[in-house]
Amino acid sequence: MNRKNRKYQYADLKVYVLGNPYFEEHLHRRRYAHHFTILLVAYGIIRLQVNEEVQLITAKTLLVIPSKNFYSIVGMEAQGLVYIVSFPLGFAFKNNIKRPQMRLFGFLMMSFSKEVVLTHKEAALLSNLIGLLVLGMQKPDTTLFKERIIGFKFNVLLYELIGIYYNQDPHFRIRATKKAQLVIRFFDLLSKHFKKQHGVRFYATHLTVTPEHLSKTLKQITGKTSKQHINGFIIEEATFLLQNNLTIKNICKRLHFGTPRSFGRFFKRQTAVSPLAYRRKMTSI
């Protein structure tokens, strides 16, 4: 990968590759981490300020900076290469909501920065995974399955990173907040009942909260309301079923819509195309 400073972006996911001799232009830029930030020093030494604390980050060191923190690279002690991956929590949850994991949610929602010194093998692995992610982000928008390619590569990076933290410190534990627990329980319920239960009230009742509180919490943490997540699950299942030989009537029954017409209206409202048009599009690829 080119060692010049580079910024890559796909949707809300951003990747910065900072290397000599072009590193200086990024010094002293104070950034507010609206998003969850992963910083990897592949080689070299940098001085990094997180909020009011300045720390020396050496080669093969990984640092996560939770959202709502200020950070700035204030100096460089040796020539180096730094990767920064930044994303909102909603982007991570979008790719991991089918079977939410307590450790994943807890890790992404921690409130303090955490530094880990990597082995050579771990540093090389994460550098390569970030490189593969960038290659996916650089693909033309017309690339078939580009969104899923990026999503899969992002997930591999995220799970490898979390695994490194827990493997290096078996006692590393983050207690999930009540809000995080509510989100996890919601997605667990949703993954079991979304085909039959399309309304927010069903999930709120089972979680003993009001529909308004549930939607507000989900919006705050994941960037989407409960209804948006319910619709997303249904559409994902519908698009999968439409790629099989099932009739629209059978798909309608499986997803518990009253009539094919009501299913068609719902599908078009969510995707801007009818179920049949979507099926024709997929069979023509």
Short mmCIF file of N, CA and C in Angstrom, two decimals, residues 16-182:
data_model
loop_
_atom_site.label_atom_id
_atom_site.label_comp_id
_atom_site.label_asym_id
_atom_site.label_seq_id
_atom_site.Cartn_x
_atom_site.Cartn_y
_atom_site.Cartn_z
N TYR A 16 -7.63 5.89 7.51
CA TYR A 16 -6.50 6.78 7.22
C TYR A 16 -5.21 5.96 7.25
N VAL A 17 -4.37 6.17 6.27
CA VAL A 17 -3.05 5.54 6.23
C VAL A 17 -2.03 6.67 6.26
N LEU A 18 -1.29 6.79 7.35
CA LEU A 18 -0.37 7.90 7.56
C LEU A 18 1.06 7.40 7.59
N GLY A 19 1.87 7.88 6.66
CA GLY A 19 3.26 7.44 6.60
C GLY A 19 4.20 8.56 6.21
N ASN A 20 5.48 8.42 6.55
CA ASN A 20 6.50 9.39 6.17
C ASN A 20 6.70 9.39 4.66
N PRO A 21 7.16 10.48 4.06
CA PRO A 21 7.50 11.75 4.73
C PRO A 21 6.34 12.73 4.75
N TYR A 22 5.12 12.25 4.63
CA TYR A 22 3.95 13.13 4.50
C TYR A 22 3.14 13.19 5.78
N PHE A 23 3.73 12.69 6.88
CA PHE A 23 3.00 12.56 8.12
C PHE A 23 2.74 13.91 8.79
N GLU A 24 3.67 14.86 8.58
CA GLU A 24 3.65 16.09 9.34
C GLU A 24 2.35 16.88 9.21
N GLU A 25 1.70 16.79 8.05
CA GLU A 25 0.48 17.57 7.86
C GLU A 25 -0.65 17.13 8.77
N HIS A 26 -0.52 15.94 9.38
CA HIS A 26 -1.56 15.46 10.29
C HIS A 26 -1.21 15.73 11.75
N LEU A 27 -0.02 16.26 12.03
CA LEU A 27 0.36 16.55 13.41
C LEU A 27 -0.50 17.67 13.97
N HIS A 28 -0.82 17.55 15.24
CA HIS A 28 -1.53 18.59 16.01
C HIS A 28 -2.96 18.82 15.51
N ARG A 29 -3.47 17.96 14.67
CA ARG A 29 -4.89 18.08 14.32
C ARG A 29 -5.71 17.44 15.43
N ARG A 30 -6.42 18.26 16.16
CA ARG A 30 -7.22 17.73 17.27
C ARG A 30 -8.55 17.24 16.71
N ARG A 31 -8.81 15.98 16.92
CA ARG A 31 -10.01 15.37 16.37
C ARG A 31 -10.94 14.96 17.51
N TYR A 32 -12.21 15.21 17.31
CA TYR A 32 -13.20 14.72 18.25
C TYR A 32 -13.76 13.42 17.70
N ALA A 33 -13.58 12.35 18.48
CA ALA A 33 -13.97 11.03 18.00
C ALA A 33 -15.48 10.85 18.15
N HIS A 34 -16.22 11.37 17.17
CA HIS A 34 -17.66 11.09 17.15
C HIS A 34 -17.87 9.59 16.99
N HIS A 35 -16.90 8.95 16.35
CA HIS A 35 -17.00 7.53 16.05
C HIS A 35 -16.01 6.73 16.87
N PHE A 36 -16.19 5.44 16.91
CA PHE A 36 -15.24 4.53 17.53
C PHE A 36 -13.99 4.50 16.65
N THR A 37 -12.81 4.62 17.24
CA THR A 37 -11.58 4.75 16.47
C THR A 37 -10.56 3.69 16.86
N ILE A 38 -9.99 3.04 15.86
CA ILE A 38 -8.91 2.07 16.05
C ILE A 38 -7.63 2.68 15.50
N LEU A 39 -6.59 2.74 16.30
CA LEU A 39 -5.31 3.29 15.86
C LEU A 39 -4.23 2.22 16.00
N LEU A 40 -3.54 1.93 14.91
CA LEU A 40 -2.48 0.92 14.90
C LEU A 40 -1.19 1.56 14.42
N VAL A 41 -0.16 1.51 15.26
CA VAL A 41 1.17 1.97 14.86
C VAL A 41 1.91 0.75 14.33
N ALA A 42 2.02 0.66 13.02
CA ALA A 42 2.68 -0.50 12.42
C ALA A 42 4.18 -0.47 12.72
N TYR A 43 4.79 0.71 12.52
CA TYR A 43 6.17 0.91 12.96
C TYR A 43 6.40 2.38 13.20
N GLY A 44 7.50 2.68 13.92
CA GLY A 44 7.76 4.06 14.33
C GLY A 44 7.24 4.31 15.73
N ILE A 45 7.36 5.56 16.18
CA ILE A 45 6.89 5.96 17.50
C ILE A 45 6.15 7.29 17.37
N ILE A 46 4.98 7.40 17.94
CA ILE A 46 4.25 8.66 17.90
C ILE A 46 3.90 9.09 19.32
N ARG A 47 3.68 10.39 19.48
CA ARG A 47 3.13 10.92 20.72
C ARG A 47 1.67 11.26 20.45
N LEU A 48 0.80 10.66 21.23
CA LEU A 48 -0.64 10.79 21.01
C LEU A 48 -1.29 11.39 22.25
N GLN A 49 -2.11 12.39 22.03
CA GLN A 49 -2.88 12.97 23.12
C GLN A 49 -4.33 12.50 23.02
N VAL A 50 -4.81 11.88 24.10
CA VAL A 50 -6.21 11.48 24.19
C VAL A 50 -6.81 12.27 25.35
N ASN A 51 -7.73 13.17 25.02
CA ASN A 51 -8.27 14.14 25.97
C ASN A 51 -7.11 14.97 26.53
N GLU A 52 -6.81 14.88 27.81
CA GLU A 52 -5.73 15.69 28.37
C GLU A 52 -4.44 14.91 28.58
N GLU A 53 -4.44 13.64 28.29
CA GLU A 53 -3.27 12.80 28.54
C GLU A 53 -2.46 12.56 27.28
N VAL A 54 -1.14 12.78 27.37
CA VAL A 54 -0.24 12.52 26.25
C VAL A 54 0.52 11.23 26.54
N GLN A 55 0.55 10.34 25.57
CA GLN A 55 1.25 9.08 25.76
C GLN A 55 2.09 8.74 24.55
N LEU A 56 3.15 7.98 24.80
CA LEU A 56 4.06 7.54 23.75
C LEU A 56 3.55 6.19 23.23
N ILE A 57 3.26 6.11 21.94
CA ILE A 57 2.78 4.88 21.33
C ILE A 57 3.87 4.33 20.43
N THR A 58 4.37 3.15 20.76
CA THR A 58 5.49 2.57 20.03
C THR A 58 5.01 1.63 18.93
N ALA A 59 5.98 1.14 18.16
CA ALA A 59 5.66 0.24 17.04
C ALA A 59 4.93 -1.01 17.54
N LYS A 60 4.07 -1.53 16.68
CA LYS A 60 3.29 -2.74 16.97
C LYS A 60 2.41 -2.54 18.20
N THR A 61 1.80 -1.35 18.29
CA THR A 61 0.88 -1.07 19.39
C THR A 61 -0.49 -0.72 18.82
N LEU A 62 -1.51 -1.27 19.45
CA LEU A 62 -2.89 -1.05 19.05
C LEU A 62 -3.58 -0.25 20.14
N LEU A 63 -4.35 0.75 19.73
CA LEU A 63 -5.09 1.57 20.69
C LEU A 63 -6.50 1.78 20.17
N VAL A 64 -7.49 1.54 21.01
CA VAL A 64 -8.86 1.86 20.64
C VAL A 64 -9.28 3.11 21.40
N ILE A 65 -9.96 4.00 20.71
CA ILE A 65 -10.43 5.26 21.29
C ILE A 65 -11.94 5.30 21.14
N PRO A 66 -12.67 5.12 22.24
CA PRO A 66 -14.14 5.14 22.14
C PRO A 66 -14.65 6.49 21.67
N SER A 67 -15.88 6.51 21.22
CA SER A 67 -16.48 7.76 20.78
C SER A 67 -16.57 8.75 21.94
N LYS A 68 -16.71 10.02 21.59
CA LYS A 68 -16.83 11.12 22.56
C LYS A 68 -15.53 11.38 23.30
N ASN A 69 -14.40 11.14 22.64
CA ASN A 69 -13.08 11.48 23.18
C ASN A 69 -12.34 12.33 22.16
N PHE A 70 -11.52 13.26 22.65
CA PHE A 70 -10.63 14.04 21.78
C PHE A 70 -9.30 13.31 21.64
N TYR A 71 -8.73 13.33 20.44
CA TYR A 71 -7.39 12.77 20.29
C TYR A 71 -6.63 13.56 19.23
N SER A 72 -5.30 13.56 19.36
CA SER A 72 -4.46 14.28 18.42
C SER A 72 -3.07 13.65 18.41
N ILE A 73 -2.51 13.45 17.22
CA ILE A 73 -1.11 13.01 17.11
C ILE A 73 -0.26 14.27 17.22
N VAL A 74 0.47 14.41 18.32
CA VAL A 74 1.19 15.66 18.60
C VAL A 74 2.68 15.57 18.30
N GLY A 75 3.16 14.41 17.91
CA GLY A 75 4.57 14.31 17.59
C GLY A 75 4.93 12.94 17.06
N MET A 76 6.08 12.88 16.39
CA MET A 76 6.58 11.61 15.87
C MET A 76 8.06 11.51 16.21
N GLU A 77 8.42 10.44 16.90
CA GLU A 77 9.79 10.25 17.35
C GLU A 77 10.64 9.51 16.33
N ALA A 78 10.01 8.80 15.44
CA ALA A 78 10.75 8.05 14.42
C ALA A 78 9.83 7.86 13.22
N GLN A 79 10.45 7.65 12.07
CA GLN A 79 9.64 7.43 10.88
C GLN A 79 8.73 6.22 11.09
N GLY A 80 7.52 6.34 10.61
CA GLY A 80 6.61 5.25 10.89
C GLY A 80 5.44 5.16 9.93
N LEU A 81 4.55 4.25 10.26
CA LEU A 81 3.34 4.03 9.49
C LEU A 81 2.21 3.79 10.48
N VAL A 82 1.15 4.56 10.34
CA VAL A 82 0.03 4.51 11.27
C VAL A 82 -1.26 4.29 10.49
N TYR A 83 -2.10 3.38 10.97
CA TYR A 83 -3.43 3.16 10.40
C TYR A 83 -4.48 3.64 11.40
N ILE A 84 -5.47 4.35 10.91
CA ILE A 84 -6.59 4.78 11.74
C ILE A 84 -7.88 4.33 11.05
N VAL A 85 -8.69 3.57 11.77
CA VAL A 85 -9.99 3.11 11.26
C VAL A 85 -11.07 3.71 12.15
N SER A 86 -12.01 4.42 11.55
CA SER A 86 -13.04 5.12 12.32
C SER A 86 -14.43 4.78 11.78
N PHE A 87 -15.37 4.54 12.69
CA PHE A 87 -16.72 4.17 12.26
C PHE A 87 -17.71 4.43 13.40
N PRO A 88 -18.96 4.75 13.07
CA PRO A 88 -19.99 4.87 14.11
C PRO A 88 -20.42 3.49 14.56
N LEU A 89 -20.94 3.40 15.78
CA LEU A 89 -21.36 2.10 16.29
C LEU A 89 -22.41 1.46 15.40
N GLY A 90 -23.26 2.29 14.80
CA GLY A 90 -24.31 1.77 13.94
C GLY A 90 -23.76 0.97 12.78
N PHE A 91 -22.60 1.38 12.25
CA PHE A 91 -21.99 0.65 11.14
C PHE A 91 -21.58 -0.75 11.58
N ALA A 92 -21.01 -0.84 12.79
CA ALA A 92 -20.58 -2.15 13.29
C ALA A 92 -21.79 -3.04 13.57
N PHE A 93 -22.82 -2.47 14.17
CA PHE A 93 -23.99 -3.27 14.51
C PHE A 93 -24.74 -3.73 13.27
N LYS A 94 -24.72 -2.91 12.22
CA LYS A 94 -25.41 -3.28 10.98
C LYS A 94 -24.88 -4.59 10.44
N ASN A 95 -23.58 -4.84 10.63
CA ASN A 95 -22.96 -6.05 10.10
C ASN A 95 -22.97 -7.22 11.07
N ASN A 96 -23.49 -6.98 12.29
CA ASN A 96 -23.37 -8.02 13.32
C ASN A 96 -24.63 -8.21 14.14
N ILE A 97 -25.79 -7.89 13.58
CA ILE A 97 -26.98 -7.90 14.41
C ILE A 97 -27.75 -9.22 14.38
N LYS A 98 -27.41 -10.15 13.51
CA LYS A 98 -28.17 -11.39 13.47
C LYS A 98 -28.05 -12.17 14.79
N ARG A 99 -26.84 -12.29 15.30
CA ARG A 99 -26.65 -12.94 16.59
C ARG A 99 -25.71 -12.07 17.41
N PRO A 100 -26.26 -11.05 18.08
CA PRO A 100 -25.42 -10.10 18.81
C PRO A 100 -24.64 -10.77 19.93
N GLN A 101 -23.41 -10.37 20.10
CA GLN A 101 -22.53 -10.95 21.10
C GLN A 101 -22.26 -9.93 22.21
N MET A 102 -22.35 -10.38 23.47
CA MET A 102 -22.14 -9.50 24.60
C MET A 102 -20.75 -8.87 24.57
N ARG A 103 -19.73 -9.66 24.20
CA ARG A 103 -18.38 -9.13 24.19
C ARG A 103 -18.20 -8.07 23.11
N LEU A 104 -18.83 -8.29 21.95
CA LEU A 104 -18.76 -7.30 20.88
C LEU A 104 -19.40 -5.99 21.32
N PHE A 105 -20.62 -6.06 21.84
CA PHE A 105 -21.31 -4.85 22.26
C PHE A 105 -20.56 -4.16 23.39
N GLY A 106 -20.11 -4.95 24.37
CA GLY A 106 -19.39 -4.36 25.49
C GLY A 106 -18.12 -3.67 25.05
N PHE A 107 -17.40 -4.31 24.14
CA PHE A 107 -16.14 -3.74 23.64
C PHE A 107 -16.38 -2.42 22.94
N LEU A 108 -17.37 -2.38 22.06
CA LEU A 108 -17.63 -1.18 21.29
C LEU A 108 -18.20 -0.04 22.13
N MET A 109 -18.77 -0.39 23.27
CA MET A 109 -19.41 0.63 24.09
C MET A 109 -18.58 1.01 25.32
N MET A 110 -17.34 0.56 25.40
CA MET A 110 -16.54 0.94 26.56
C MET A 110 -16.23 2.43 26.49
N SER A 111 -15.99 3.02 27.66
CA SER A 111 -15.86 4.48 27.74
C SER A 111 -14.42 4.95 27.89
N PHE A 112 -13.44 4.03 27.93
CA PHE A 112 -12.05 4.42 28.12
C PHE A 112 -11.18 3.86 27.00
N SER A 113 -10.07 4.53 26.71
CA SER A 113 -9.15 4.04 25.69
C SER A 113 -8.34 2.89 26.26
N LYS A 114 -7.97 1.96 25.40
CA LYS A 114 -7.27 0.76 25.86
C LYS A 114 -6.14 0.43 24.90
N GLU A 115 -4.94 0.30 25.43
CA GLU A 115 -3.74 0.08 24.62
C GLU A 115 -3.26 -1.37 24.78
N VAL A 116 -2.81 -1.96 23.66
CA VAL A 116 -2.31 -3.33 23.67
C VAL A 116 -1.04 -3.38 22.81
N VAL A 117 0.02 -3.98 23.35
CA VAL A 117 1.24 -4.20 22.58
C VAL A 117 1.10 -5.53 21.85
N LEU A 118 1.30 -5.50 20.54
CA LEU A 118 1.06 -6.67 19.70
C LEU A 118 2.34 -7.47 19.46
N THR A 119 2.15 -8.74 19.18
CA THR A 119 3.27 -9.52 18.67
C THR A 119 3.49 -9.14 17.21
N HIS A 120 4.62 -9.54 16.66
CA HIS A 120 4.88 -9.26 15.25
C HIS A 120 3.80 -9.87 14.37
N LYS A 121 3.37 -11.08 14.71
CA LYS A 121 2.36 -11.77 13.92
C LYS A 121 1.01 -11.05 13.99
N GLU A 122 0.64 -10.59 15.17
CA GLU A 122 -0.63 -9.88 15.34
C GLU A 122 -0.62 -8.55 14.59
N ALA A 123 0.49 -7.82 14.69
CA ALA A 123 0.58 -6.53 13.99
C ALA A 123 0.49 -6.72 12.48
N ALA A 124 1.17 -7.74 11.98
CA ALA A 124 1.14 -8.01 10.55
C ALA A 124 -0.26 -8.41 10.11
N LEU A 125 -0.94 -9.21 10.93
CA LEU A 125 -2.29 -9.65 10.61
C LEU A 125 -3.24 -8.46 10.50
N LEU A 126 -3.22 -7.58 11.50
CA LEU A 126 -4.12 -6.43 11.49
C LEU A 126 -3.79 -5.47 10.35
N SER A 127 -2.51 -5.27 10.07
CA SER A 127 -2.10 -4.42 8.95
C SER A 127 -2.63 -4.97 7.63
N ASN A 128 -2.51 -6.28 7.47
CA ASN A 128 -3.00 -6.91 6.23
C ASN A 128 -4.51 -6.82 6.11
N LEU A 129 -5.21 -7.00 7.23
CA LEU A 129 -6.68 -6.93 7.21
C LEU A 129 -7.16 -5.52 6.88
N ILE A 130 -6.47 -4.51 7.41
CA ILE A 130 -6.82 -3.13 7.07
C ILE A 130 -6.55 -2.87 5.59
N GLY A 131 -5.44 -3.42 5.10
CA GLY A 131 -5.12 -3.29 3.67
C GLY A 131 -6.19 -3.91 2.79
N LEU A 132 -6.69 -5.09 3.20
CA LEU A 132 -7.75 -5.75 2.44
C LEU A 132 -9.05 -4.95 2.50
N LEU A 133 -9.31 -4.36 3.65
CA LEU A 133 -10.51 -3.52 3.79
C LEU A 133 -10.43 -2.33 2.84
N VAL A 134 -9.27 -1.70 2.78
CA VAL A 134 -9.08 -0.55 1.88
C VAL A 134 -9.28 -0.97 0.43
N LEU A 135 -8.76 -2.13 0.05
CA LEU A 135 -8.94 -2.61 -1.32
C LEU A 135 -10.43 -2.77 -1.65
N GLY A 136 -11.20 -3.25 -0.69
CA GLY A 136 -12.63 -3.37 -0.90
C GLY A 136 -13.29 -2.02 -1.05
N MET A 137 -12.86 -1.04 -0.25
CA MET A 137 -13.43 0.30 -0.31
C MET A 137 -13.09 1.01 -1.62
N GLN A 138 -11.99 0.63 -2.25
CA GLN A 138 -11.56 1.26 -3.50
C GLN A 138 -12.26 0.70 -4.73
N LYS A 139 -12.98 -0.39 -4.56
CA LYS A 139 -13.67 -0.98 -5.72
C LYS A 139 -14.73 -0.01 -6.25
N PRO A 140 -14.96 -0.01 -7.56
CA PRO A 140 -16.00 0.86 -8.13
C PRO A 140 -17.36 0.57 -7.49
N ASP A 141 -18.19 1.59 -7.39
CA ASP A 141 -19.52 1.42 -6.79
C ASP A 141 -20.37 0.42 -7.55
N THR A 142 -20.03 0.18 -8.79
CA THR A 142 -20.79 -0.77 -9.61
C THR A 142 -20.39 -2.22 -9.33
N THR A 143 -19.36 -2.42 -8.51
CA THR A 143 -18.90 -3.78 -8.21
C THR A 143 -20.00 -4.59 -7.56
N LEU A 144 -20.22 -5.79 -8.06
CA LEU A 144 -21.24 -6.68 -7.51
C LEU A 144 -20.91 -7.01 -6.05
N PHE A 145 -21.88 -6.85 -5.19
CA PHE A 145 -21.76 -7.17 -3.76
C PHE A 145 -20.70 -6.35 -3.04
N LYS A 146 -20.42 -5.13 -3.52
CA LYS A 146 -19.39 -4.32 -2.87
C LYS A 146 -19.69 -4.10 -1.39
N GLU A 147 -20.94 -3.78 -1.05
CA GLU A 147 -21.29 -3.53 0.34
C GLU A 147 -21.02 -4.74 1.22
N ARG A 148 -21.35 -5.91 0.71
CA ARG A 148 -21.13 -7.13 1.50
C ARG A 148 -19.65 -7.48 1.60
N ILE A 149 -18.91 -7.23 0.54
CA ILE A 149 -17.46 -7.48 0.57
C ILE A 149 -16.82 -6.64 1.68
N ILE A 150 -17.18 -5.36 1.71
CA ILE A 150 -16.64 -4.47 2.74
C ILE A 150 -17.11 -4.92 4.12
N GLY A 151 -18.39 -5.30 4.22
CA GLY A 151 -18.93 -5.74 5.50
C GLY A 151 -18.22 -6.96 6.05
N PHE A 152 -17.96 -7.95 5.20
CA PHE A 152 -17.26 -9.16 5.64
C PHE A 152 -15.83 -8.84 6.07
N LYS A 153 -15.14 -8.02 5.29
CA LYS A 153 -13.76 -7.68 5.65
C LYS A 153 -13.70 -6.88 6.95
N PHE A 154 -14.65 -5.99 7.10
CA PHE A 154 -14.73 -5.20 8.34
C PHE A 154 -14.98 -6.11 9.54
N ASN A 155 -15.87 -7.08 9.39
CA ASN A 155 -16.18 -8.00 10.48
C ASN A 155 -14.96 -8.82 10.88
N VAL A 156 -14.21 -9.31 9.90
CA VAL A 156 -13.01 -10.09 10.21
C VAL A 156 -12.02 -9.23 11.01
N LEU A 157 -11.82 -8.00 10.57
CA LEU A 157 -10.92 -7.08 11.29
C LEU A 157 -11.41 -6.87 12.72
N LEU A 158 -12.69 -6.61 12.87
CA LEU A 158 -13.25 -6.30 14.18
C LEU A 158 -13.14 -7.49 15.13
N TYR A 159 -13.47 -8.68 14.66
CA TYR A 159 -13.42 -9.85 15.54
C TYR A 159 -11.98 -10.27 15.85
N GLU A 160 -11.08 -10.12 14.91
CA GLU A 160 -9.67 -10.41 15.20
C GLU A 160 -9.14 -9.44 16.25
N LEU A 161 -9.52 -8.17 16.12
CA LEU A 161 -9.07 -7.14 17.05
C LEU A 161 -9.59 -7.44 18.46
N ILE A 162 -10.87 -7.74 18.58
CA ILE A 162 -11.44 -8.04 19.89
C ILE A 162 -10.82 -9.30 20.47
N GLY A 163 -10.58 -10.30 19.61
CA GLY A 163 -9.93 -11.53 20.07
C GLY A 163 -8.55 -11.27 20.65
N ILE A 164 -7.81 -10.35 20.04
CA ILE A 164 -6.46 -10.02 20.55
C ILE A 164 -6.55 -9.44 21.95
N TYR A 165 -7.51 -8.56 22.19
CA TYR A 165 -7.67 -7.97 23.52
C TYR A 165 -7.97 -9.03 24.56
N TYR A 166 -8.90 -9.91 24.25
CA TYR A 166 -9.28 -10.92 25.23
C TYR A 166 -8.21 -12.00 25.39
N ASN A 167 -7.49 -12.33 24.31
CA ASN A 167 -6.44 -13.34 24.41
C ASN A 167 -5.26 -12.84 25.23
N GLN A 168 -4.92 -11.56 25.07
CA GLN A 168 -3.78 -11.02 25.81
C GLN A 168 -4.10 -10.81 27.28
N ASP A 169 -5.36 -10.56 27.58
CA ASP A 169 -5.76 -10.34 28.96
C ASP A 169 -7.05 -11.12 29.22
N PRO A 170 -6.92 -12.36 29.69
CA PRO A 170 -8.12 -13.18 29.92
C PRO A 170 -9.09 -12.56 30.92
N HIS A 171 -8.59 -11.64 31.74
CA HIS A 171 -9.43 -10.98 32.74
C HIS A 171 -10.04 -9.68 32.21
N PHE A 172 -9.76 -9.38 30.95
CA PHE A 172 -10.31 -8.17 30.35
C PHE A 172 -11.83 -8.32 30.21
N ARG A 173 -12.54 -7.56 30.98
CA ARG A 173 -14.00 -7.65 30.97
C ARG A 173 -14.60 -6.25 30.95
N ILE A 174 -15.64 -6.12 30.20
CA ILE A 174 -16.36 -4.85 30.17
C ILE A 174 -17.80 -5.14 30.50
N ARG A 175 -18.28 -4.55 31.56
CA ARG A 175 -19.67 -4.78 31.96
C ARG A 175 -20.59 -3.95 31.09
N ALA A 176 -21.49 -4.62 30.40
CA ALA A 176 -22.40 -3.92 29.50
C ALA A 176 -23.38 -3.07 30.31
N THR A 177 -23.64 -1.87 29.83
CA THR A 177 -24.60 -0.99 30.49
C THR A 177 -26.01 -1.53 30.30
N LYS A 178 -26.95 -0.95 31.01
CA LYS A 178 -28.35 -1.36 30.87
C LYS A 178 -28.84 -1.13 29.45
N LYS A 179 -28.38 -0.03 28.85
CA LYS A 179 -28.78 0.25 27.47
C LYS A 179 -28.22 -0.81 26.52
N ALA A 180 -26.97 -1.18 26.72
CA ALA A 180 -26.36 -2.21 25.87
C ALA A 180 -27.08 -3.54 26.03
N GLN A 181 -27.44 -3.88 27.27
CA GLN A 181 -28.15 -5.13 27.51
C GLN A 181 -29.51 -5.12 26.84
N LEU A 182 -30.18 -3.96 26.86
CA LEU A 182 -31.48 -3.84 26.20
C LEU A 182 -31.35 -4.06 24.70
#
